[in-house]
Short mmCIF file of the C-alpha atoms (twelve columns), coordinates in Angstrom:
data_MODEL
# 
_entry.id   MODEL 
# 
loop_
_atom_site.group_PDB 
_atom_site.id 
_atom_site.type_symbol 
_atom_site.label_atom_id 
_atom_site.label_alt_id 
_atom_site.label_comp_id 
_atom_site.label_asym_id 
_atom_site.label_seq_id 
_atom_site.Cartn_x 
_atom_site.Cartn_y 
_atom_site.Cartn_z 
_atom_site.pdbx_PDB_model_num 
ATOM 1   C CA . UNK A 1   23.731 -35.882 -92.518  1 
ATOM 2   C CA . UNK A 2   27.155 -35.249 -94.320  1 
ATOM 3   C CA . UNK A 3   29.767 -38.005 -94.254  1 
ATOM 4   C CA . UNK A 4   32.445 -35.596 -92.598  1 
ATOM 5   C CA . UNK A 5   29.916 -34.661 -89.794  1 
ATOM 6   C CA . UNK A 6   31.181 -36.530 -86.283  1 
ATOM 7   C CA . UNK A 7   29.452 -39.275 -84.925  1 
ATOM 8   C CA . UNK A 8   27.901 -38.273 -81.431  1 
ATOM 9   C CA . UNK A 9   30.863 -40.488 -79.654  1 
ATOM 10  C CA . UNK A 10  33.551 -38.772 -82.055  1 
ATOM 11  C CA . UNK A 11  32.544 -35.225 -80.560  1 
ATOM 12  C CA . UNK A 12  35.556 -33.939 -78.451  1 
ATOM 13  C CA . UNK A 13  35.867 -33.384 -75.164  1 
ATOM 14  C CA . UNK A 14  37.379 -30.247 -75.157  1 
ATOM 15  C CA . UNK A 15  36.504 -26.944 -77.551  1 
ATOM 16  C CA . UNK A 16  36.835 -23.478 -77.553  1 
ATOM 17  C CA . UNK A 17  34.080 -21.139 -77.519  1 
ATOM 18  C CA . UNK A 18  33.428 -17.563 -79.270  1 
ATOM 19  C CA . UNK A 19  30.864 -15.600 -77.299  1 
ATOM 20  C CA . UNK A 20  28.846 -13.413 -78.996  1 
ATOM 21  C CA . UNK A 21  25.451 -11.899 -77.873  1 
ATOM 22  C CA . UNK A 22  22.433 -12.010 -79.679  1 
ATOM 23  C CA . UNK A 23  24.160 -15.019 -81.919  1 
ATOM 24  C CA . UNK A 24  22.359 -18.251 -82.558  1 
ATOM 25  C CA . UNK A 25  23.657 -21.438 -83.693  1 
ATOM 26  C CA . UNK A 26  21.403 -25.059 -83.696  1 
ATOM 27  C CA . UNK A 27  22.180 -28.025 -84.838  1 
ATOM 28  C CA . UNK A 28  21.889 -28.304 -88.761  1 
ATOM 29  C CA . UNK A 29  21.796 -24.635 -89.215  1 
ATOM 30  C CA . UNK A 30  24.760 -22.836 -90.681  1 
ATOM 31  C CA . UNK A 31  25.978 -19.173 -89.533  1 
ATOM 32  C CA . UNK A 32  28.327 -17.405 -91.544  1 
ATOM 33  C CA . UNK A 33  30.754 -15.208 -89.252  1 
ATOM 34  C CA . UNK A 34  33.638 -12.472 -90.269  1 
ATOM 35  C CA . UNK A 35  36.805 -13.831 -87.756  1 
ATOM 36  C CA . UNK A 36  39.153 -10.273 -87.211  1 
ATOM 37  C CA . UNK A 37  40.072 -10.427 -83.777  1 
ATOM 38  C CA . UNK A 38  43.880 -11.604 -82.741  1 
ATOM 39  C CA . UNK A 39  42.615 -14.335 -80.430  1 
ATOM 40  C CA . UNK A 40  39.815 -15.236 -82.612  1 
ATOM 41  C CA . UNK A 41  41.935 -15.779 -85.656  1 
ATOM 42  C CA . UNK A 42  44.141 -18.218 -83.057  1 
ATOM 43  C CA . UNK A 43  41.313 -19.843 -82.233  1 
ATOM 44  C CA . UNK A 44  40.223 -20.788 -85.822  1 
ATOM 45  C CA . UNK A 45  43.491 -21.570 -86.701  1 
ATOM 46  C CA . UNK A 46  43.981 -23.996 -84.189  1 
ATOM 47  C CA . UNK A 47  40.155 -25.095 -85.213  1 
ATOM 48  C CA . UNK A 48  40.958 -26.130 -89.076  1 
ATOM 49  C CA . UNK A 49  43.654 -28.557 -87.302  1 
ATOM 50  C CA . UNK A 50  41.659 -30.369 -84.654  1 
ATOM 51  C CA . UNK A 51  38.159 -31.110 -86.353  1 
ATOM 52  C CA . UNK A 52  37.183 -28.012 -87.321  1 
ATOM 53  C CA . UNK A 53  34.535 -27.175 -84.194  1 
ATOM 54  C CA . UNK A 54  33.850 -24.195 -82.456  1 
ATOM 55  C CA . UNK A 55  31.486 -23.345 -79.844  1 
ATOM 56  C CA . UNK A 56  28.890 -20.780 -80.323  1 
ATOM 57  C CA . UNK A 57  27.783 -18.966 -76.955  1 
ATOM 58  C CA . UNK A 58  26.136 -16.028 -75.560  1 
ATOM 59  C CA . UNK A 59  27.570 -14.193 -72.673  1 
ATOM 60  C CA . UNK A 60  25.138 -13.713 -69.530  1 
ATOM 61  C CA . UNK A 61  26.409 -9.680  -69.761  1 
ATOM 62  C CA . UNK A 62  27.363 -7.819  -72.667  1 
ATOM 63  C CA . UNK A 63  30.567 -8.351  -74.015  1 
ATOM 64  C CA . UNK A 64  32.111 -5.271  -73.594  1 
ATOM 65  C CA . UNK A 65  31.779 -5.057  -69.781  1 
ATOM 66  C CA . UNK A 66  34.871 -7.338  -69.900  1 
ATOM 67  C CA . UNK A 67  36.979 -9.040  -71.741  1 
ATOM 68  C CA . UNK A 68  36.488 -12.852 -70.219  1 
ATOM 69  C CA . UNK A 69  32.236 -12.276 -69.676  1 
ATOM 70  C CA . UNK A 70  30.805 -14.933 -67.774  1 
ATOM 71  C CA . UNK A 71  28.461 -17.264 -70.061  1 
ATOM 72  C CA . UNK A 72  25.593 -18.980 -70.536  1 
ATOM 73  C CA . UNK A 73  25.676 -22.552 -69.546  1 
ATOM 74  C CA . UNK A 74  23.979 -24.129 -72.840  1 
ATOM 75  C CA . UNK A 75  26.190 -23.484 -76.307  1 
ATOM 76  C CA . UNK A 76  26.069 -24.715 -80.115  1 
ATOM 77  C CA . UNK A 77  29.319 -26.392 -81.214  1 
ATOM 78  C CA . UNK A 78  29.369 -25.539 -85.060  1 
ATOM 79  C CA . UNK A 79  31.831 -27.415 -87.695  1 
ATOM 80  C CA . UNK A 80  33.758 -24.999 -89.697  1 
ATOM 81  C CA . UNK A 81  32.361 -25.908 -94.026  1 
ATOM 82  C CA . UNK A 82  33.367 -23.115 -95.394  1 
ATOM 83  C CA . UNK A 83  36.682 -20.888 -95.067  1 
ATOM 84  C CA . UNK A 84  38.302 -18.115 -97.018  1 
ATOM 85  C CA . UNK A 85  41.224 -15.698 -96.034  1 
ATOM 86  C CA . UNK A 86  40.761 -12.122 -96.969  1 
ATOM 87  C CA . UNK A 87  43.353 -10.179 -98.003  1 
ATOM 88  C CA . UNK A 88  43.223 -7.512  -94.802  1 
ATOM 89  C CA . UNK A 89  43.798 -10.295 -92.609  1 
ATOM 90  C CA . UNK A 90  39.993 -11.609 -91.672  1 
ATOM 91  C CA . UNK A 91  38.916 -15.131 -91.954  1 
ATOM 92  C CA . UNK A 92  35.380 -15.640 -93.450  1 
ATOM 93  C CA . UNK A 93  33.855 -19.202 -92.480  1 
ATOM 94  C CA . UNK A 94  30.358 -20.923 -92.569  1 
ATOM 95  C CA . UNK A 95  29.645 -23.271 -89.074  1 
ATOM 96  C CA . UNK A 96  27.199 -26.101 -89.531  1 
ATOM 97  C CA . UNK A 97  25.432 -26.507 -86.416  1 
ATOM 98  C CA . UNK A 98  26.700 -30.433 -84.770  1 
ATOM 99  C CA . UNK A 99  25.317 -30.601 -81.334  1 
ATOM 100 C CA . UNK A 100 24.011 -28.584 -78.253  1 
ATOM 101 C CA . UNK A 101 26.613 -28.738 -75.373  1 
ATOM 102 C CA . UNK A 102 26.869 -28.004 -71.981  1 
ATOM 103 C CA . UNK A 103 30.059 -26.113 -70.393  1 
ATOM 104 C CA . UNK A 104 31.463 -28.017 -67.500  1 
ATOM 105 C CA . UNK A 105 34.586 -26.405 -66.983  1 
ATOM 106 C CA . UNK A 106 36.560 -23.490 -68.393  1 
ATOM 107 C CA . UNK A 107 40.558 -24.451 -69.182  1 
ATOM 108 C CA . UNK A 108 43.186 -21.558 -69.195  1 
ATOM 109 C CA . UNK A 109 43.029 -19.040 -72.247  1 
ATOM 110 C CA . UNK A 110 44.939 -20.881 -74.974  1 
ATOM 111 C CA . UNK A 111 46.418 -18.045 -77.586  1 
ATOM 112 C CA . UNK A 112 43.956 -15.629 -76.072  1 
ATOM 113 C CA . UNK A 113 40.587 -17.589 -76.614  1 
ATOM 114 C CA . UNK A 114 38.537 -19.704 -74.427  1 
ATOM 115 C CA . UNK A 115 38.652 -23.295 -74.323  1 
ATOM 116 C CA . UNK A 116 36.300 -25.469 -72.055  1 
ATOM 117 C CA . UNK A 117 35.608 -28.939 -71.221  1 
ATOM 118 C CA . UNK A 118 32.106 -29.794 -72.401  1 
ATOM 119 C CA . UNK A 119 28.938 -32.258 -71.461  1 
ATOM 120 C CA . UNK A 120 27.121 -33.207 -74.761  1 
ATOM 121 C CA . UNK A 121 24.968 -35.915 -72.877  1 
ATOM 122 C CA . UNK A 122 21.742 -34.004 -72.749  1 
ATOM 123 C CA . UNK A 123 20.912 -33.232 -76.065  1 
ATOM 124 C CA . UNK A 124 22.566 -36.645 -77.882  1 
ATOM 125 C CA . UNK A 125 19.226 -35.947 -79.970  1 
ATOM 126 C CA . UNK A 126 20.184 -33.423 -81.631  1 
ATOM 127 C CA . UNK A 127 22.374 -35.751 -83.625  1 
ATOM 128 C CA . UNK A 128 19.340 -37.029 -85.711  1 
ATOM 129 C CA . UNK A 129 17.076 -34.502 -87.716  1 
ATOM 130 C CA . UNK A 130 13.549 -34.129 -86.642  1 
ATOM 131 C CA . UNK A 131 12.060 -34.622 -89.895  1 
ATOM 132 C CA . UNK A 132 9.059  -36.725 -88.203  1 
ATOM 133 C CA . UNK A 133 8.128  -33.997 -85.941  1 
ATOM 134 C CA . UNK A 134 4.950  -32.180 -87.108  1 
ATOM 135 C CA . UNK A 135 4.889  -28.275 -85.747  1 
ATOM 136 C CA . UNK A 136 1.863  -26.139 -85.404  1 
ATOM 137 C CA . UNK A 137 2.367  -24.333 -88.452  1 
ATOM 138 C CA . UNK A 138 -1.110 -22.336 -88.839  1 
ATOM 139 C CA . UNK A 139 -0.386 -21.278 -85.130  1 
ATOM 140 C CA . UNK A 140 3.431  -20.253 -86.594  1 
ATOM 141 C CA . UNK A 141 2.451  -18.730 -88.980  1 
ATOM 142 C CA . UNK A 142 -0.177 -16.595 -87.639  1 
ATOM 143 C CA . UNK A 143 2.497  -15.222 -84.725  1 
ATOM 144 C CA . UNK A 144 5.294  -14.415 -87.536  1 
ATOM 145 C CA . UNK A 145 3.304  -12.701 -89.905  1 
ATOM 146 C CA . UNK A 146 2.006  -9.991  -87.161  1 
ATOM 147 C CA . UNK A 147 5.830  -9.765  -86.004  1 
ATOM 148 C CA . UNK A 148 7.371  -8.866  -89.330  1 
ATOM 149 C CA . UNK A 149 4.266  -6.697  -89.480  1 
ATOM 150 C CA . UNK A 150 5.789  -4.799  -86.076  1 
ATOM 151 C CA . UNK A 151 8.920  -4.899  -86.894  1 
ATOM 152 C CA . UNK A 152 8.951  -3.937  -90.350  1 
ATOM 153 C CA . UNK A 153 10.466 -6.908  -92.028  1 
ATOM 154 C CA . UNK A 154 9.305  -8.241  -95.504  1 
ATOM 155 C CA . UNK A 155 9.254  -12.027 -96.271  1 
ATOM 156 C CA . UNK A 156 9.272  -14.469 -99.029  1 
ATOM 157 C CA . UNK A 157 5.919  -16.241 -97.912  1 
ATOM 158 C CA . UNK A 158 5.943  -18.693 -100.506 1 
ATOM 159 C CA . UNK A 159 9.447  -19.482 -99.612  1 
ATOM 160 C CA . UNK A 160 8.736  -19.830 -96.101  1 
ATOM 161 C CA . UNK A 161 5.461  -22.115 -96.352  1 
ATOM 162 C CA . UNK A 162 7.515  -24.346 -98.237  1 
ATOM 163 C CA . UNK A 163 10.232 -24.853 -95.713  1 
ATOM 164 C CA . UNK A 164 10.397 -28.006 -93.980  1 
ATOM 165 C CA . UNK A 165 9.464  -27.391 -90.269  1 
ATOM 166 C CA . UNK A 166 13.128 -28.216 -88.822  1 
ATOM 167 C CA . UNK A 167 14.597 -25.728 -91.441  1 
ATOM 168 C CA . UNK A 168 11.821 -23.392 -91.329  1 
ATOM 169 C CA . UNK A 169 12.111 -23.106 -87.604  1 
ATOM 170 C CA . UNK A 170 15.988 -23.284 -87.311  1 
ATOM 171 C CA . UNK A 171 16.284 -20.474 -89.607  1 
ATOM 172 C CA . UNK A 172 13.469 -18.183 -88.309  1 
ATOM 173 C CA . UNK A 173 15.191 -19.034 -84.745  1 
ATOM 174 C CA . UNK A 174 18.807 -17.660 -86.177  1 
ATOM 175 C CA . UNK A 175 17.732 -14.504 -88.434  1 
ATOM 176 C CA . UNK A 176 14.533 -12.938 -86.675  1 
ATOM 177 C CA . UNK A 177 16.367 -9.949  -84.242  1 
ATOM 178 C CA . UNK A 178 15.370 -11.576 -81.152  1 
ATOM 179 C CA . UNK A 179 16.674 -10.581 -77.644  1 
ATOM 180 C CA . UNK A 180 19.524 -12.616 -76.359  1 
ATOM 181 C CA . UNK A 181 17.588 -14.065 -73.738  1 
ATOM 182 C CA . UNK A 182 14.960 -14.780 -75.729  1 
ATOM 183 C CA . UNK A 183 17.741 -16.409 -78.796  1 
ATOM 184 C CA . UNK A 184 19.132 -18.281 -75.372  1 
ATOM 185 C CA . UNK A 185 15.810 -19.897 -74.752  1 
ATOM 186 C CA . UNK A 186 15.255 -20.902 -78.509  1 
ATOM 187 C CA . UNK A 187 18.382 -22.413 -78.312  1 
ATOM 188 C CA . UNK A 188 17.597 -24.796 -74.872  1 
ATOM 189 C CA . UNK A 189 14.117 -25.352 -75.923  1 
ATOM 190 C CA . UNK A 190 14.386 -29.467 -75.697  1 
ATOM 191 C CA . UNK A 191 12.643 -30.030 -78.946  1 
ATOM 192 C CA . UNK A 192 11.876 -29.139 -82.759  1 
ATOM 193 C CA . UNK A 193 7.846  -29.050 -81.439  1 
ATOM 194 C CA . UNK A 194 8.774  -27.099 -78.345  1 
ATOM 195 C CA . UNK A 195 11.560 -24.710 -80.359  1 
ATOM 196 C CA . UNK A 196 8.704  -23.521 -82.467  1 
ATOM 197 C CA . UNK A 197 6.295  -23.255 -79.397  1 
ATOM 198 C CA . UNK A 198 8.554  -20.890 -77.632  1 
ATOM 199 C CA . UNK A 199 9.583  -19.214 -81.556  1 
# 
């Protein structure tokens, strides 16, 4: 844990979210993201001066149906780490996965972005790492290698066998090009052991 990540009673009541489909965040992971959009570039403004946290979310449709998309319930709050201006006007920023959250109520668009008033009490574990859970690795292992295989993707093997199990399966969870709904039930799975049952 880093000294500048939030205690589980610092985490704020209020945060705004950026949907995006097919876009996983966890807790301890980190997911670099390319900011270009007016009210997106609000929103990490006003981010950097209120504790840096955003909320990663998947919409229940695709985004372009509308421009407000209902979402899902379940989200990632991420803590902005890294952040660079480009000179065409983007932001470029790393998120560092805090906590799971729960959306309990949407506010009024603020700048154009979404805030909401969020419930973190049902996943207060994923403040502490799960370094003492033990996955199924063989089993893991087994049901990646004949996915890459399908889909065409090479791998650092050696790389991955030496990953611990919470980074091994928080990064396989984030990168492989699962379906949202299936990146949505990686990301409410209750547990490291049960994440890398349903991975």
């Amino acid at each position: 844990m880093s000294p500048f990540d939030p205690g589980f009673d610092a985490l704020p009541s209020q945060i705004p979210i950026f949907p995006l489909t097919g876009v996983l965040l966890l807790p301890r992971g980190e997911l670099p993201l390319n900011i270009f959009e007016p009210r997106y570039l609000h929103m990490v403004e006003d981010a950097l001066g209120a504790g840096r946290m955003i909320g990663m979310i998947q919409p229940t449709e695709h985004e372009n149906t509308q421009p407000n998309p209902p979402v899902y319930r379940t989200g990632c709050a991420g803590r902005i780490i890294a952040f660079q201006e480009t000179d065409d006007g983007r932001f470029l920023l790393t998120l560092k996965g805090v906590c799971r959250f729960d959306v309990k109520d949407e506010l009024p668009l603020r700048r154009g972005y979404r805030p909401v008033v969020v419930d973190w009490s049902r996943h207060r574990g994923d403040m502490n790492s799960d370094s003492e859970a033990r996955i199924d690795r063989p089993r893991l292992f087994a049901s990646l290698k004949g996915y890459f295989s399908t889909h065409g993707i090479s791998a650092d093997w050696n790389a991955i066998e030496a990953s611990a199990d919470e980074r091994l399966v928080t990064c396989l969870s984030m990168i492989c090009p699962f379906e949202a709904s299936e990146k949505q039930a990686l990301l409410e799975a209750p547990t490291l052991i049960e994440r890398s049952k349903v991975l």
